[in-house]
Coordinates of C-alpha atoms in Angstrom, one line a residue:
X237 CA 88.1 -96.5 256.1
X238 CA 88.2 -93.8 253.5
X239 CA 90.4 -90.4 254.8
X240 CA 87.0 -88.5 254.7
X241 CA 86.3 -90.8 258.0
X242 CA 89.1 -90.6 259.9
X243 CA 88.8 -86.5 259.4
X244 CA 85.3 -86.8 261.1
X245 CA 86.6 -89.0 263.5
X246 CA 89.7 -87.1 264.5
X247 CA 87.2 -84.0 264.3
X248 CA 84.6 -85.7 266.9
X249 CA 87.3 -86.5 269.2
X250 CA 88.4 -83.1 270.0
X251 CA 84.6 -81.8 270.6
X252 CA 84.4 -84.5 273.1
X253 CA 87.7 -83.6 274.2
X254 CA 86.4 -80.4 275.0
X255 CA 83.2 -80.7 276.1
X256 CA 84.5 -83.0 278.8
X257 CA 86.8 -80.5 279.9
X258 CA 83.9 -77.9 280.3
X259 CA 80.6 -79.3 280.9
X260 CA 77.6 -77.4 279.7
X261 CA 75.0 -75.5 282.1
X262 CA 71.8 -75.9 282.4
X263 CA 70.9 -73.2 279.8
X264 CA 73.3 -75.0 277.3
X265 CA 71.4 -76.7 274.2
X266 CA 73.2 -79.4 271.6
X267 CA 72.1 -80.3 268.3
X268 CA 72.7 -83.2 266.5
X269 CA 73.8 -83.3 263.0
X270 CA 74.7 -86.8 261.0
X271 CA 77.4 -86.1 258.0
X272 CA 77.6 -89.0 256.0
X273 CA 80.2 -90.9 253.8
X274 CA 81.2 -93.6 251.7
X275 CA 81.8 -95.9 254.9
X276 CA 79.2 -97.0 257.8
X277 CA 78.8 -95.1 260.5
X278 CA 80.9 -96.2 263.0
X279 CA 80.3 -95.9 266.8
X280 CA 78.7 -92.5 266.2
X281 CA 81.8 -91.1 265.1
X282 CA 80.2 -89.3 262.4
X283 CA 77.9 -86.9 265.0
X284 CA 79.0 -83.7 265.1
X285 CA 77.6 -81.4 268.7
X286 CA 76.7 -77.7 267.0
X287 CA 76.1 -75.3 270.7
X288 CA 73.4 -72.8 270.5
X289 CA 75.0 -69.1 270.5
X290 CA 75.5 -67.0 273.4
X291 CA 73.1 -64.0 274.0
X292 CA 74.6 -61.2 275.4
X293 CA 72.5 -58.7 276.8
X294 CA 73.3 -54.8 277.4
X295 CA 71.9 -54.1 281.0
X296 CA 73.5 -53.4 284.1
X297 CA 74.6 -56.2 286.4
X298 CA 76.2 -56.5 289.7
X299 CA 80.4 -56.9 290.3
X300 CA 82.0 -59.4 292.1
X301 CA 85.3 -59.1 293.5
X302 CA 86.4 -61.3 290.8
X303 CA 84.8 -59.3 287.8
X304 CA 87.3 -57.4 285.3
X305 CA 85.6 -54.4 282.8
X306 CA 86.2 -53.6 279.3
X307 CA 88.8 -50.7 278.7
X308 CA 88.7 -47.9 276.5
X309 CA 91.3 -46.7 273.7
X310 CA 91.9 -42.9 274.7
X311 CA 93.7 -40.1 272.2
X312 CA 96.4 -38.1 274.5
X313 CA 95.7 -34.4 274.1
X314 CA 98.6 -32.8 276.2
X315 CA 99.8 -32.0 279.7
X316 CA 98.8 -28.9 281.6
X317 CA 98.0 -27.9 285.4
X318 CA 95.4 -27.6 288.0
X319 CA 95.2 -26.1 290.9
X320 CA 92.4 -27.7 293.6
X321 CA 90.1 -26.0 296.1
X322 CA 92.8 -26.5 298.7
X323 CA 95.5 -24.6 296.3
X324 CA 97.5 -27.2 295.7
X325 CA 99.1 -27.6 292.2
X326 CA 98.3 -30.6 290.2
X327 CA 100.0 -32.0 287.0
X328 CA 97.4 -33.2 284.3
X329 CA 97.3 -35.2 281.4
X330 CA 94.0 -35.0 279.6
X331 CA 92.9 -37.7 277.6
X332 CA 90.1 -37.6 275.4
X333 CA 87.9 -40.9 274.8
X334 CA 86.8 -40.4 271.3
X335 CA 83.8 -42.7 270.4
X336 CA 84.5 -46.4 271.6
X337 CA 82.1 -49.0 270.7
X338 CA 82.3 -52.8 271.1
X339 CA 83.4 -54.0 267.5
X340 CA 83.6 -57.7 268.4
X341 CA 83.2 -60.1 271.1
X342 CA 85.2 -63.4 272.0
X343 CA 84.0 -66.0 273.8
X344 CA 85.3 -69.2 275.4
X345 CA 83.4 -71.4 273.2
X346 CA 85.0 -70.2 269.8
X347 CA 87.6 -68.4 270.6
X348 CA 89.1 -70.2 274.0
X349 CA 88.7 -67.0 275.8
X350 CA 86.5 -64.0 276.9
X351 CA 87.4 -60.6 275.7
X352 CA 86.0 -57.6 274.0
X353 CA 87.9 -55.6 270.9
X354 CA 86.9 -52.1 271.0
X355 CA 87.3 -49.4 268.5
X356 CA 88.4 -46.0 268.9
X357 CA 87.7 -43.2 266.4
X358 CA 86.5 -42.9 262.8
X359 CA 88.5 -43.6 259.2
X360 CA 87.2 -43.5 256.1
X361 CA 86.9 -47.0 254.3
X362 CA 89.6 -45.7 251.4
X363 CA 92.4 -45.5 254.1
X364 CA 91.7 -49.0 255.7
X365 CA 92.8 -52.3 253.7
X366 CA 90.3 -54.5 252.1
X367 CA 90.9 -57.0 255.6
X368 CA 90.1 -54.4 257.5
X369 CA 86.7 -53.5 255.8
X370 CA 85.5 -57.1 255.7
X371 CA 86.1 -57.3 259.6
X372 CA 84.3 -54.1 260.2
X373 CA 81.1 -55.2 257.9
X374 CA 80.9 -58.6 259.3
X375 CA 80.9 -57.5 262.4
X376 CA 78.0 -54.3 261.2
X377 CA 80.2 -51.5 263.2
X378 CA 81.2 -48.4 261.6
X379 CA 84.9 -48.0 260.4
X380 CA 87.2 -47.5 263.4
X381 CA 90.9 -46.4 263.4
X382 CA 92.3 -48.0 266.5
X383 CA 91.2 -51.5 267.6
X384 CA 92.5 -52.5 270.9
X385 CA 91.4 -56.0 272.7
X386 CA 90.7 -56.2 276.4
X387 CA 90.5 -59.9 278.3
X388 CA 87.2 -59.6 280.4
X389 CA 85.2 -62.3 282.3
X390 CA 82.0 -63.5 281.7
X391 CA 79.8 -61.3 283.5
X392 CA 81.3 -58.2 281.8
X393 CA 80.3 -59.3 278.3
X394 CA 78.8 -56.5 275.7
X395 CA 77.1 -57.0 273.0
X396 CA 79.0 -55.5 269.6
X397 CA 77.6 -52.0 269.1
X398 CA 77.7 -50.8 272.7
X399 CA 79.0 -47.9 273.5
X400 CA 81.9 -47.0 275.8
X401 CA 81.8 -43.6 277.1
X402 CA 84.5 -41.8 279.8
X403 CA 81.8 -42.6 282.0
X404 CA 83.1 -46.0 282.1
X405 CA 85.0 -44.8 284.8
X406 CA 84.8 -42.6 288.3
X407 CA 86.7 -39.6 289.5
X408 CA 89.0 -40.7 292.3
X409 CA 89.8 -44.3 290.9
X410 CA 92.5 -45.1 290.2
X411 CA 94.0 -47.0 286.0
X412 CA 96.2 -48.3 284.1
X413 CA 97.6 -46.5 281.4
X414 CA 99.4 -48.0 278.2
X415 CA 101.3 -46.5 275.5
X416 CA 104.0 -46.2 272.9
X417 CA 106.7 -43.8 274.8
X418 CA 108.2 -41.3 272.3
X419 CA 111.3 -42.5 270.5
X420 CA 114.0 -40.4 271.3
X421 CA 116.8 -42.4 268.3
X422 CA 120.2 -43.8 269.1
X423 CA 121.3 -42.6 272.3
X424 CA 124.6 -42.6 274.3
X425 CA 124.5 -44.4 277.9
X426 CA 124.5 -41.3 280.1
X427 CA 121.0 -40.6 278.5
X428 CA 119.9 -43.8 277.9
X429 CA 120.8 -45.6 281.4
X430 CA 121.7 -42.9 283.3
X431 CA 125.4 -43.7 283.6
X432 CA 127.4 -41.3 285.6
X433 CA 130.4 -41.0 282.9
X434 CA 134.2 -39.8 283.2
X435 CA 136.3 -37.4 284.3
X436 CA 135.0 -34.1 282.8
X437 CA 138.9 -32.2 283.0
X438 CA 141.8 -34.5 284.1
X439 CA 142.7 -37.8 283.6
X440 CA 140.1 -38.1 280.5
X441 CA 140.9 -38.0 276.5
X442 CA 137.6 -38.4 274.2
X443 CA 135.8 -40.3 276.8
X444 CA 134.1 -37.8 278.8
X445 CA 130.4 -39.3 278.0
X446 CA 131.7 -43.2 277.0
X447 CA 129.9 -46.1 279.3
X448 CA 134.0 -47.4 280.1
X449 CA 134.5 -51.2 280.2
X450 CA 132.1 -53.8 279.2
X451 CA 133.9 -56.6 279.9
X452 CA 136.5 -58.8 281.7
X453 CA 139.8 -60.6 280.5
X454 CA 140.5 -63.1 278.5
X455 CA 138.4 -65.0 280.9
X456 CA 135.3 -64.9 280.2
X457 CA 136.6 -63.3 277.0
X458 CA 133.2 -61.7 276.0
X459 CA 130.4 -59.6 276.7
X460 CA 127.7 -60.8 278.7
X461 CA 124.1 -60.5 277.2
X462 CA 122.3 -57.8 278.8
X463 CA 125.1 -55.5 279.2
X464 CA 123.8 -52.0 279.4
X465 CA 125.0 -49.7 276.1
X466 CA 124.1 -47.2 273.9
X467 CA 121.4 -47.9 271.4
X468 CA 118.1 -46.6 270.5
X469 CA 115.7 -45.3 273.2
X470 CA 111.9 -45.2 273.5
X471 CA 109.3 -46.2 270.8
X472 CA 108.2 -49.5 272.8
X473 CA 105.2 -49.6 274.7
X474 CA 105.4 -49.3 278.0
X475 CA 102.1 -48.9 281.2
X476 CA 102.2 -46.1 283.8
X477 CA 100.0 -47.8 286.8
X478 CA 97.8 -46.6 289.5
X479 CA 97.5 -43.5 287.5
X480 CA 94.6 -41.1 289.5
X481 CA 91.8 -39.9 288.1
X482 CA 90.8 -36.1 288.6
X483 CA 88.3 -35.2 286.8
X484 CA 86.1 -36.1 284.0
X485 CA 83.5 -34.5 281.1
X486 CA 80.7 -36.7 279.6
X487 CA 79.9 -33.7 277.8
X488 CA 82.8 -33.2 275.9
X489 CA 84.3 -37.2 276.4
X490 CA 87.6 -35.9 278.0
X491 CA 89.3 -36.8 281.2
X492 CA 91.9 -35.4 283.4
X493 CA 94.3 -37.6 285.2
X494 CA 97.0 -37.0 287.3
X495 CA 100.6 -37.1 286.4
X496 CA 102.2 -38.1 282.9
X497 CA 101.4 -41.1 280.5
X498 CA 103.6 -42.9 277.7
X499 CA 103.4 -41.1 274.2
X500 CA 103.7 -37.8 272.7
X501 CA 100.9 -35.8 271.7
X502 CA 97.9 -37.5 269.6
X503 CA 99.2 -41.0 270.2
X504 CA 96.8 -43.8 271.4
X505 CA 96.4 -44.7 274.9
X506 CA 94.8 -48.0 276.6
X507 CA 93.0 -47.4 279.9
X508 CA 91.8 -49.9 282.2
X509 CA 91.0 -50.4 285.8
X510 CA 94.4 -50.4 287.8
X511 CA 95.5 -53.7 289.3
X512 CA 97.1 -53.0 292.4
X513 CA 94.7 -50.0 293.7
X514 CA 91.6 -51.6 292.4
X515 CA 88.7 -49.4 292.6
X516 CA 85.6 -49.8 295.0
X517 CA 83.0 -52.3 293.1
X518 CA 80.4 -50.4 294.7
X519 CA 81.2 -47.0 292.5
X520 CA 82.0 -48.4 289.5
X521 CA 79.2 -48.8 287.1
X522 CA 78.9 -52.3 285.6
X523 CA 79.6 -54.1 283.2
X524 CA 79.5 -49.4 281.9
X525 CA 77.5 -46.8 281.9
X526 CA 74.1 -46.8 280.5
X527 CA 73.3 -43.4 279.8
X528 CA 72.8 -40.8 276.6
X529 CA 75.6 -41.0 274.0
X530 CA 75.4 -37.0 273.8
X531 CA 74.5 -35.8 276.8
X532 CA 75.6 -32.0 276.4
X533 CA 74.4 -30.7 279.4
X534 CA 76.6 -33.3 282.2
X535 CA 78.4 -31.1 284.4
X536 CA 82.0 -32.1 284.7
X537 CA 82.9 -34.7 287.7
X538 CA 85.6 -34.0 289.9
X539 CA 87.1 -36.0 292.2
X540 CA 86.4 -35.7 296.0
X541 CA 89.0 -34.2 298.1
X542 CA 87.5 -34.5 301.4
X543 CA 87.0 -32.1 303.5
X544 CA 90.3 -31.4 305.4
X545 CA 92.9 -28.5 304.0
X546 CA 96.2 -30.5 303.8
X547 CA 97.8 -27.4 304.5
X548 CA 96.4 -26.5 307.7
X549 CA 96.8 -30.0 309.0
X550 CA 99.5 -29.8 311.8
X551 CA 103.0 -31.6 311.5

């Protein structure tokens, strides 16, 4: 058997590896292709199964319990504050979602796996590298400058194109948010652990701020792994969860959460739906919001805050 047949072979048993594993619905259509070589075809082992591609439709559907959204790739604009109708003070981070669109999608039968890669922004083709180009052209999607990919299930596929506004998301629910914290160099422990340190007067000599012992005797005669000690700080990306959402502005694609978020000032932030405090299904549009790219005259949303003054609400 020539080595052309065994890699046809070896080839055929892996599709049939795999289609056993997940059978095909009803919907699902095969096609038959015969490859031929210098040898006889052998028990069909030269048969290769091509499956029709998937159509992904934009239109609104219905979410299950069991459903996870997209996410969006957000620039951080600042911190500033708020104060309610009730008077209370609020700390804000605004966030501005700067033209997303679906740039590619992944499913399970190419890729293993269902997720969406979304694009955040606009770059000129000069400043991108020729890898970069190719995928954007392939895929027919305008030049983006941050690419982020989000794991999503089935039902919350979007066809490449669509367009991911801050309307993905509702005032009151709570995210996710993920970042790149801002690098603050080589630090001591005090800063960088929060050790207490020595003496500050007495009993001290050039070790006011040092982290003391990090080890034993001469048994164990080392330093465990893990030890806490100075080295350098922030610059690793780290997620803020159940963040709340305030208020947001389809006019003007900018939303106002509540509280602070990894990364200085025009980094790139990832939101998502938060995992522990997951939002009502019933308020969240689905798979997102179908509505006008520019719509300039939406009025700002704002979150409800009932109708009870939590400062006239008795101890």
């Amino acid at each position: 058997m020539s080595a052309l047949s065994r890699g046809l072979i070896s080839r055929l048993y892996r599709i049939l590896s795999a289609n056993s594993r997940t059978p095909p619905t009803a919907t699902t259509k095969f096609y038959l292709l015969r490859c031929f070589s210098a040898d006889a075809l052998i028990d069909g082992s030269q048969v290769e199964y091509h499956q029709q591609s998937r159509i992904i439709e934009a239109k609104p559907g219905v979410m299950t319990p069991n459903s996870k959204r997209t996410g969006v790739v957000a620039v951080k604009c600042g911190m500033t504050a708020l104060w309610d109708k009730w008077g209370a003070r609020i700390p804000i981070t605004v966030l501005w979602v700067d033209d997303n669109i679906v740039s590619q999608v992944k499913t399970v039968e190419k890729e293993g796996f269902f997720a969406l890669q979304v694009g955040c922004g606009q770059k000129k083709e000069k400043h991108l590298t020729k890898p970069e180009v190719g995928h954007f052209r392939a895929q027919g999607v305008p030049m983006k400058r941050k690419l982020r990919e989000f794991p999503v299930t089935e039902d919350a596929l979007l066809p490449v194109g669509t367009y991911v506004g801050v309307r993905h998301f509702v005032p009151g629910q709570f995210v996710d948010v993920a970042g790149i914290t801002m690098g603050k160099g080589f630090q001591g422990g005090m800063k960088r652990h929060g050790f207490k340190g020595g003496p500050a007067s007495h009993g001290a000599s050039l070790s006011h701020r040092s982290i003391g012992s990090t080890g034993q005797r001469d048994a164990p005669g080392k330093v465990f792994k893990g030890k806490k000690m100075p080295g350098r700080m922030g610059g690793v990306q780290r997620t803020v969860k159940n963040v709340w959402v305030y208020k947001i502005d389809p006019a003007r694609n900018l939303m106002w959460v509540k509280g602070q978020v990894p990364g200085a000032e025009g980094n790139f932030v990832f939101i998502k739906d938060s995992v522990y405090k997951k939002p009502d299904i019933q308020m969240l549009p689905f798979p997102t919001y179908f509505g006008a790219e520019d719509d300039d005259n939406a009025e700002p949303l704002v979150a409800d805050l009932g109708e009870v003054d939590p400062f006239m609400v008795a101890d």
